[in-house]
Short mmCIF file of C-alpha atoms in Angstrom, two decimals:
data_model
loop_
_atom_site.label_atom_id
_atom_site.label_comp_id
_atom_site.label_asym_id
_atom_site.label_seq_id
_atom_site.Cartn_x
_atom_site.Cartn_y
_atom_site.Cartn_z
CA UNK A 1 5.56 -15.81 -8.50
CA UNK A 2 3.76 -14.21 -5.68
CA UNK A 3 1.08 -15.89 -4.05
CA UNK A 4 -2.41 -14.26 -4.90
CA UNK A 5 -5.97 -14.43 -4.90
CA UNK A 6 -8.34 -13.79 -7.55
CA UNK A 7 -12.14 -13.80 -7.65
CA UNK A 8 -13.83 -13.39 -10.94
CA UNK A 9 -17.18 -11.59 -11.31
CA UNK A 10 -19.65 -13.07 -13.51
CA UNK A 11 -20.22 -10.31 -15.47
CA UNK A 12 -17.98 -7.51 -15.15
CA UNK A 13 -15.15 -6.72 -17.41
CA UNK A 14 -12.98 -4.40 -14.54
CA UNK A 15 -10.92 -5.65 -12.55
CA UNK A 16 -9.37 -4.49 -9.19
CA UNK A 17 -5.77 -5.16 -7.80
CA UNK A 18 -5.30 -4.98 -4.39
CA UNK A 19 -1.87 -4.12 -3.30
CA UNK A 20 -1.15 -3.96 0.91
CA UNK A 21 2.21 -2.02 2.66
CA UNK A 22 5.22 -3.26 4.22
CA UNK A 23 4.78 -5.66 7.35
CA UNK A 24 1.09 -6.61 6.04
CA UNK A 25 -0.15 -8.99 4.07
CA UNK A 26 -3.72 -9.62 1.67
CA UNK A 27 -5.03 -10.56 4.99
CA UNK A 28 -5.54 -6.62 5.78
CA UNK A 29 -8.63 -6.34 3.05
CA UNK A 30 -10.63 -8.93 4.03
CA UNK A 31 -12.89 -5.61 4.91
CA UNK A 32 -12.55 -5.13 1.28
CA UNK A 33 -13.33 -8.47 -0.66
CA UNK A 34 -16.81 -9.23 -0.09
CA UNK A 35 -17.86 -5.81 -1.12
CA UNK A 36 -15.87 -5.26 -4.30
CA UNK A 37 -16.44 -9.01 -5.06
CA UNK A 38 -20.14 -8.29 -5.84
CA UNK A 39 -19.51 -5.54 -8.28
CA UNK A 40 -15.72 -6.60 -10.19
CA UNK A 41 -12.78 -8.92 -11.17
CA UNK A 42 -11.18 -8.71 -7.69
CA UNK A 43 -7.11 -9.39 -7.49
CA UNK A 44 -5.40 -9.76 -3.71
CA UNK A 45 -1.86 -10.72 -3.34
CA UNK A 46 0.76 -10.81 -0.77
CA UNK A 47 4.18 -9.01 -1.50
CA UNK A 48 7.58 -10.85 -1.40
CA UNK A 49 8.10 -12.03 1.88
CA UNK A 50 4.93 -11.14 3.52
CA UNK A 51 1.83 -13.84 3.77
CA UNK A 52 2.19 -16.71 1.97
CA UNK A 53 4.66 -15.47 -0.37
CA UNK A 54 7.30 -16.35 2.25
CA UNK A 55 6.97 -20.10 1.33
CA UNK A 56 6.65 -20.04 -2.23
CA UNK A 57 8.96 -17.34 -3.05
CA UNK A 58 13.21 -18.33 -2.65
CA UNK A 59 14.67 -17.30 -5.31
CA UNK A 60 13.87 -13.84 -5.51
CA UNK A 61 14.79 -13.52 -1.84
CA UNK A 62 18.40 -13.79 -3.16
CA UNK A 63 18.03 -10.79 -5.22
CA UNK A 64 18.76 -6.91 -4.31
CA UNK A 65 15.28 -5.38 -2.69
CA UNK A 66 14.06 -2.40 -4.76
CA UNK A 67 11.04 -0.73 -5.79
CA UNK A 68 11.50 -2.04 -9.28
CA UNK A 69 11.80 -5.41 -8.65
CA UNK A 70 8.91 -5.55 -6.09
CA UNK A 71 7.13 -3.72 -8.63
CA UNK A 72 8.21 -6.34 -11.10
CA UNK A 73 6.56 -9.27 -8.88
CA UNK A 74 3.16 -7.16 -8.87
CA UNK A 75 2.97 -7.23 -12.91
CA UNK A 76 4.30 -10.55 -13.30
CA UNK A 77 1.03 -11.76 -11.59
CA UNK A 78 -1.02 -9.00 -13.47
CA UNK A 79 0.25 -10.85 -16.85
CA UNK A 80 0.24 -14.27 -15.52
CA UNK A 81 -3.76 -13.60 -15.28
CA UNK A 82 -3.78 -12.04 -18.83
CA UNK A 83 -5.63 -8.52 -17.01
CA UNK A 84 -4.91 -5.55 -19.94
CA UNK A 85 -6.39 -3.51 -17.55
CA UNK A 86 -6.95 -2.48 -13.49
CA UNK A 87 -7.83 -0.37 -11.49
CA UNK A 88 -5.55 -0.30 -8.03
CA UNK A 89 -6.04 0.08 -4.22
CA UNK A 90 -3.09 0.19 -2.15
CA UNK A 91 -2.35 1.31 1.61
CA UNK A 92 0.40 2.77 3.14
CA UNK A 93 3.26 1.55 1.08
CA UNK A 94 1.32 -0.32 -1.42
CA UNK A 95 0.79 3.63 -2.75
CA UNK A 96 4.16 3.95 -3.46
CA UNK A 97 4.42 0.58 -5.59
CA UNK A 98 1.04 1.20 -7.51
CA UNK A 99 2.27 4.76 -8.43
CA UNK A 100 5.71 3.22 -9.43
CA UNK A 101 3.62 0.48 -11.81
CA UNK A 102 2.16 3.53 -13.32
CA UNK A 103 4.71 5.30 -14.08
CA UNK A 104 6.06 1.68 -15.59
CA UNK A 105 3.05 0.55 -17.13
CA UNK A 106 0.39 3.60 -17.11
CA UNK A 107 -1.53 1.82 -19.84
CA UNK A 108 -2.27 -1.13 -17.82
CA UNK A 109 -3.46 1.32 -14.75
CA UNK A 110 -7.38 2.40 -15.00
CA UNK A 111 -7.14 4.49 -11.51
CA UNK A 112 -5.62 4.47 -8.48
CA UNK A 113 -6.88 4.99 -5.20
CA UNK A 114 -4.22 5.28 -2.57
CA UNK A 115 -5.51 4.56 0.95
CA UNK A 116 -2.99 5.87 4.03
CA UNK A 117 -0.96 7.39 0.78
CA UNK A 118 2.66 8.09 0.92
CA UNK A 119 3.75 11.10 -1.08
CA UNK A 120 6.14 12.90 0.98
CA UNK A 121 7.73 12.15 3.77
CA UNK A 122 8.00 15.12 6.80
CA UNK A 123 10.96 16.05 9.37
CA UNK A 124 9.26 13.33 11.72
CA UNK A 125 9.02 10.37 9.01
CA UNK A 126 12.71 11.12 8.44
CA UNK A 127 13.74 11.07 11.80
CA UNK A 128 11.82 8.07 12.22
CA UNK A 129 13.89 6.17 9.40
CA UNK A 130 17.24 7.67 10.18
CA UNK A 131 16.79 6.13 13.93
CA UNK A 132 15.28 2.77 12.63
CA UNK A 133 18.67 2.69 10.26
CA UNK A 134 20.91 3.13 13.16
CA UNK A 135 18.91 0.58 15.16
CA UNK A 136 18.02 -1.89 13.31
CA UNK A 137 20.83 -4.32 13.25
CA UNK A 138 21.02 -4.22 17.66
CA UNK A 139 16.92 -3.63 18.13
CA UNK A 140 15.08 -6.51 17.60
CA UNK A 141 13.02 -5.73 14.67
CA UNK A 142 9.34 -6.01 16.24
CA UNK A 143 10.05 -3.83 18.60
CA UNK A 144 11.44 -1.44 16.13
CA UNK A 145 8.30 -2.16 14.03
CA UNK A 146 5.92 -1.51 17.22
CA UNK A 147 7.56 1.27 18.07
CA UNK A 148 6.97 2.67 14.27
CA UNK A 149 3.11 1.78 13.77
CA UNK A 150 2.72 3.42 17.69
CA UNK A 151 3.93 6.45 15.99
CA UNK A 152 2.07 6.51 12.96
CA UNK A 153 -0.87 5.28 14.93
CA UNK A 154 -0.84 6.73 17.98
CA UNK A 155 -4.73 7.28 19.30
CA UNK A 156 -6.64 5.00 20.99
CA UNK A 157 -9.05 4.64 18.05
CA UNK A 158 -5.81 3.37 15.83
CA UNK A 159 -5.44 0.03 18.58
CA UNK A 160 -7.52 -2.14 15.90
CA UNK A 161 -5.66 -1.15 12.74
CA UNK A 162 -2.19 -0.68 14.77
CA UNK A 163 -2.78 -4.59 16.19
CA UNK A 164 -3.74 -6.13 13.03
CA UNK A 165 -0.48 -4.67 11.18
CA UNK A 166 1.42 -5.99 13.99
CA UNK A 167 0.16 -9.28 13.98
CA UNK A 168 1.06 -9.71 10.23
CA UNK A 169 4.39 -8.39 10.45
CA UNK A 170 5.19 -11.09 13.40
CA UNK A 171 5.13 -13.54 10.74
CA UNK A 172 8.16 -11.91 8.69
CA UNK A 173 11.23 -12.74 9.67
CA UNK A 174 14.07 -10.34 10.88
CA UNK A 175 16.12 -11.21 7.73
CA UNK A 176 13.25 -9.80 6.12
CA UNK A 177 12.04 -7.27 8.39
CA UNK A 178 15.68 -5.50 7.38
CA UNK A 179 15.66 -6.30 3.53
CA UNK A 180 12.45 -4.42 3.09
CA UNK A 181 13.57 -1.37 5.42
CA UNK A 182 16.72 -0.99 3.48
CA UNK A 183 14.39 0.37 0.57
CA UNK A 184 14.15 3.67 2.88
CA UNK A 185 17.18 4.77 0.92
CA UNK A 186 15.07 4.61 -2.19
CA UNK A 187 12.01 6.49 -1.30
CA UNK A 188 12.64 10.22 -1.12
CA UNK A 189 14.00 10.29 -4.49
CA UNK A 190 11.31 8.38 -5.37
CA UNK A 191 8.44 10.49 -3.86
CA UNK A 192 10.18 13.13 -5.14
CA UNK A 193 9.56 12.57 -8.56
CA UNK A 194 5.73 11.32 -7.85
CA UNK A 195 5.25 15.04 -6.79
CA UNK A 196 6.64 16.68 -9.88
CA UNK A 197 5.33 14.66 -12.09
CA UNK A 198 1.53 14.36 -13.18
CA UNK A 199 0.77 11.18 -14.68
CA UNK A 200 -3.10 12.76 -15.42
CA UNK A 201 -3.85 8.59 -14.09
CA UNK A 202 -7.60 9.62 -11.76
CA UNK A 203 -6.68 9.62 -8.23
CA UNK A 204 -8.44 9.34 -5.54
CA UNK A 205 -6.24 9.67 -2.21
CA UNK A 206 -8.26 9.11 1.06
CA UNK A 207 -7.02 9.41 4.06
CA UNK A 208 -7.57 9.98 7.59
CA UNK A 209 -8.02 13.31 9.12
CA UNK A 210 -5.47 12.01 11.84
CA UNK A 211 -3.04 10.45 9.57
CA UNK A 212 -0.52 13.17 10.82
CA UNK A 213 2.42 12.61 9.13
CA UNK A 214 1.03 12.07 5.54
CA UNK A 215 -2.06 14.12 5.02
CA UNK A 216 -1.06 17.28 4.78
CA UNK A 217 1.59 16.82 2.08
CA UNK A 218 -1.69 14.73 -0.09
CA UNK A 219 -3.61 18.21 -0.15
CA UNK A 220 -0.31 19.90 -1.46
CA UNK A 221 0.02 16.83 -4.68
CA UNK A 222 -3.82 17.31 -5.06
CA UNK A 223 -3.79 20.72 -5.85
CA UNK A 224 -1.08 20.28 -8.34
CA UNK A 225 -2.73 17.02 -10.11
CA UNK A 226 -5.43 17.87 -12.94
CA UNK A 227 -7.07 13.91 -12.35
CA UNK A 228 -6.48 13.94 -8.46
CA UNK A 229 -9.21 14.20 -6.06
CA UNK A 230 -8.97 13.64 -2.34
CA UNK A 231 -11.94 12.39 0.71
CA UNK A 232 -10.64 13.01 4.23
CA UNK A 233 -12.48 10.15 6.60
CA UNK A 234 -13.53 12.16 10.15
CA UNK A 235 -12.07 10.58 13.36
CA UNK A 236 -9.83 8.40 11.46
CA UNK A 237 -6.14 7.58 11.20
CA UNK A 238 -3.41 5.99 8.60
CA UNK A 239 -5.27 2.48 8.06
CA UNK A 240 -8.84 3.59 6.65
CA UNK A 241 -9.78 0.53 4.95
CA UNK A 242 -9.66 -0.89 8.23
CA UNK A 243 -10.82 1.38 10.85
CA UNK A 244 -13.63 3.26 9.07
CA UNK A 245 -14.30 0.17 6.50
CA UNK A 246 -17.92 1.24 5.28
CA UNK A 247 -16.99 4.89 4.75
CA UNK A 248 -13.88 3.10 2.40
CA UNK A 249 -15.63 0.94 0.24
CA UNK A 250 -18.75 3.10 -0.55
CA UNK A 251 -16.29 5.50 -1.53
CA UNK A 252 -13.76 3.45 -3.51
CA UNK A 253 -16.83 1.42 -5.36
CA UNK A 254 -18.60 4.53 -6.37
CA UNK A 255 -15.35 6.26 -7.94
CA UNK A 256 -14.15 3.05 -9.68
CA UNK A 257 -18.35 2.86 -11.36
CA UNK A 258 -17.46 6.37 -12.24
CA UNK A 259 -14.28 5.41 -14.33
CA UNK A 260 -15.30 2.84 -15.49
#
């Protein structure tokens, strides 16, 4: 099982999954726990190979990377807690897993609020994987991963969140590193099929107004998606929970008490 945190409230009935991207780690809401601590049921956990789920976790190493089976790991917690019921907050890739629990298990999904969300990826996010794919194997992979979180956080204001997803993803290892990129194969089918279909799950994407390569394709799914809303955070880039951390969690609180 993954290793995970949980905080119980003592009074509310909602609870709140956290879920972070690839090369992160729970560490990247501690922005986030205090806050939603006072008002729900609060669940953190670090994916397979990231935090301290390196340690506990062997055998599933073994086992063929995919969105399924990461997304597996995320519910076997959920049920190991007994929760009937959450809403999610992911970042980045964390998006991509909540919205592939949901299509899974939409019953056990209250909302979703997809920080930094992934929907579609553009010309430049493809490029970007096709050259990490031919590189990966003769580019050590921290450069490779510098070199990726440069470009998808490339302005001076970005150095804070761009550091602290660095600094987690030094503690993967390259074995690792290249297990979880191999799931680029999987994604633009994947996204594909987030875009067409409407789950009618409320959605609230927010995002960065300088989270080039992502935003624009989140005001095309919003358009299309009756339960879908979307906040744009000024002077901000992919990571909002971290860089503009107030803005995020008066936001996110306020649309999970209206849910709920």
């Amino acid at each position: 099982m993954l290793n995970y945190y949980s905080y119980e409230h003592i009074t509310s009935t909602q609870w709140v999954t956290f879920v972070h991207g690839a090369g992160g780690s729970s560490a990247i809401w501690y922005k986030q726990v205090r806050e939603f601590k006072k008002h729900f049921n609060v669940l953190i956990l670090d994916l397979r190979g990231h935090g301290d789920s390196k340690s506990i976790l062997k055998t599933p190493f073994q086992k063929k990377y995919t969105f399924d089976a990461i997304t597996e790991d995320i519910l076997e917690v959920i049920s190991h807690l007994k929760i009937t019921k959450s809403h999610f907050v992911g970042i980045s890739l964390g998006t991509i897993l909540i919205r592939n629990l949901a299509e899974k298990k939409p019953d056990l999904v209250k909302s979703m609020i997809m920080g930094g969300a992934i929907i579609k990826l553009n010309l430049r996010s493809r490029f970007l994987i096709f050259m990490g794919n031919l590189c990966k194997s003769i580019i050590p992979y921290m450069l490779l991963y510098k070199l990726f979180a440069f470009i998808i956080m490339p302005k001076k204001n970005h150095k804070k969140s761009r550091s602290l997803f660095v600094n987690e993803a030094k503690k993967l290892y390259q074995k690792e590193f290249l297990r979880w990129f191999k799931l680029t194969a999987e994604i633009n089918p994947l996204l594909r099929v987030f875009r067409m279909k409407d789950l009618k799950i409320p959605t609230l994407y927010i995002m960065g107004e300088e989270d080039h390569l992502f935003l624009p394709s989140i005001k095309n799914v919003v358009e299309k998606h009756v339960k879908a809303s979307l906040v744009v955070i000024q002077k901000c880039g992919h990571v909002v929970n971290v860089e503009k951390a107030t803005i995020f969690n008066t936001k996110t609180i306020k649309y999970i008490h209206s849910i709920a």
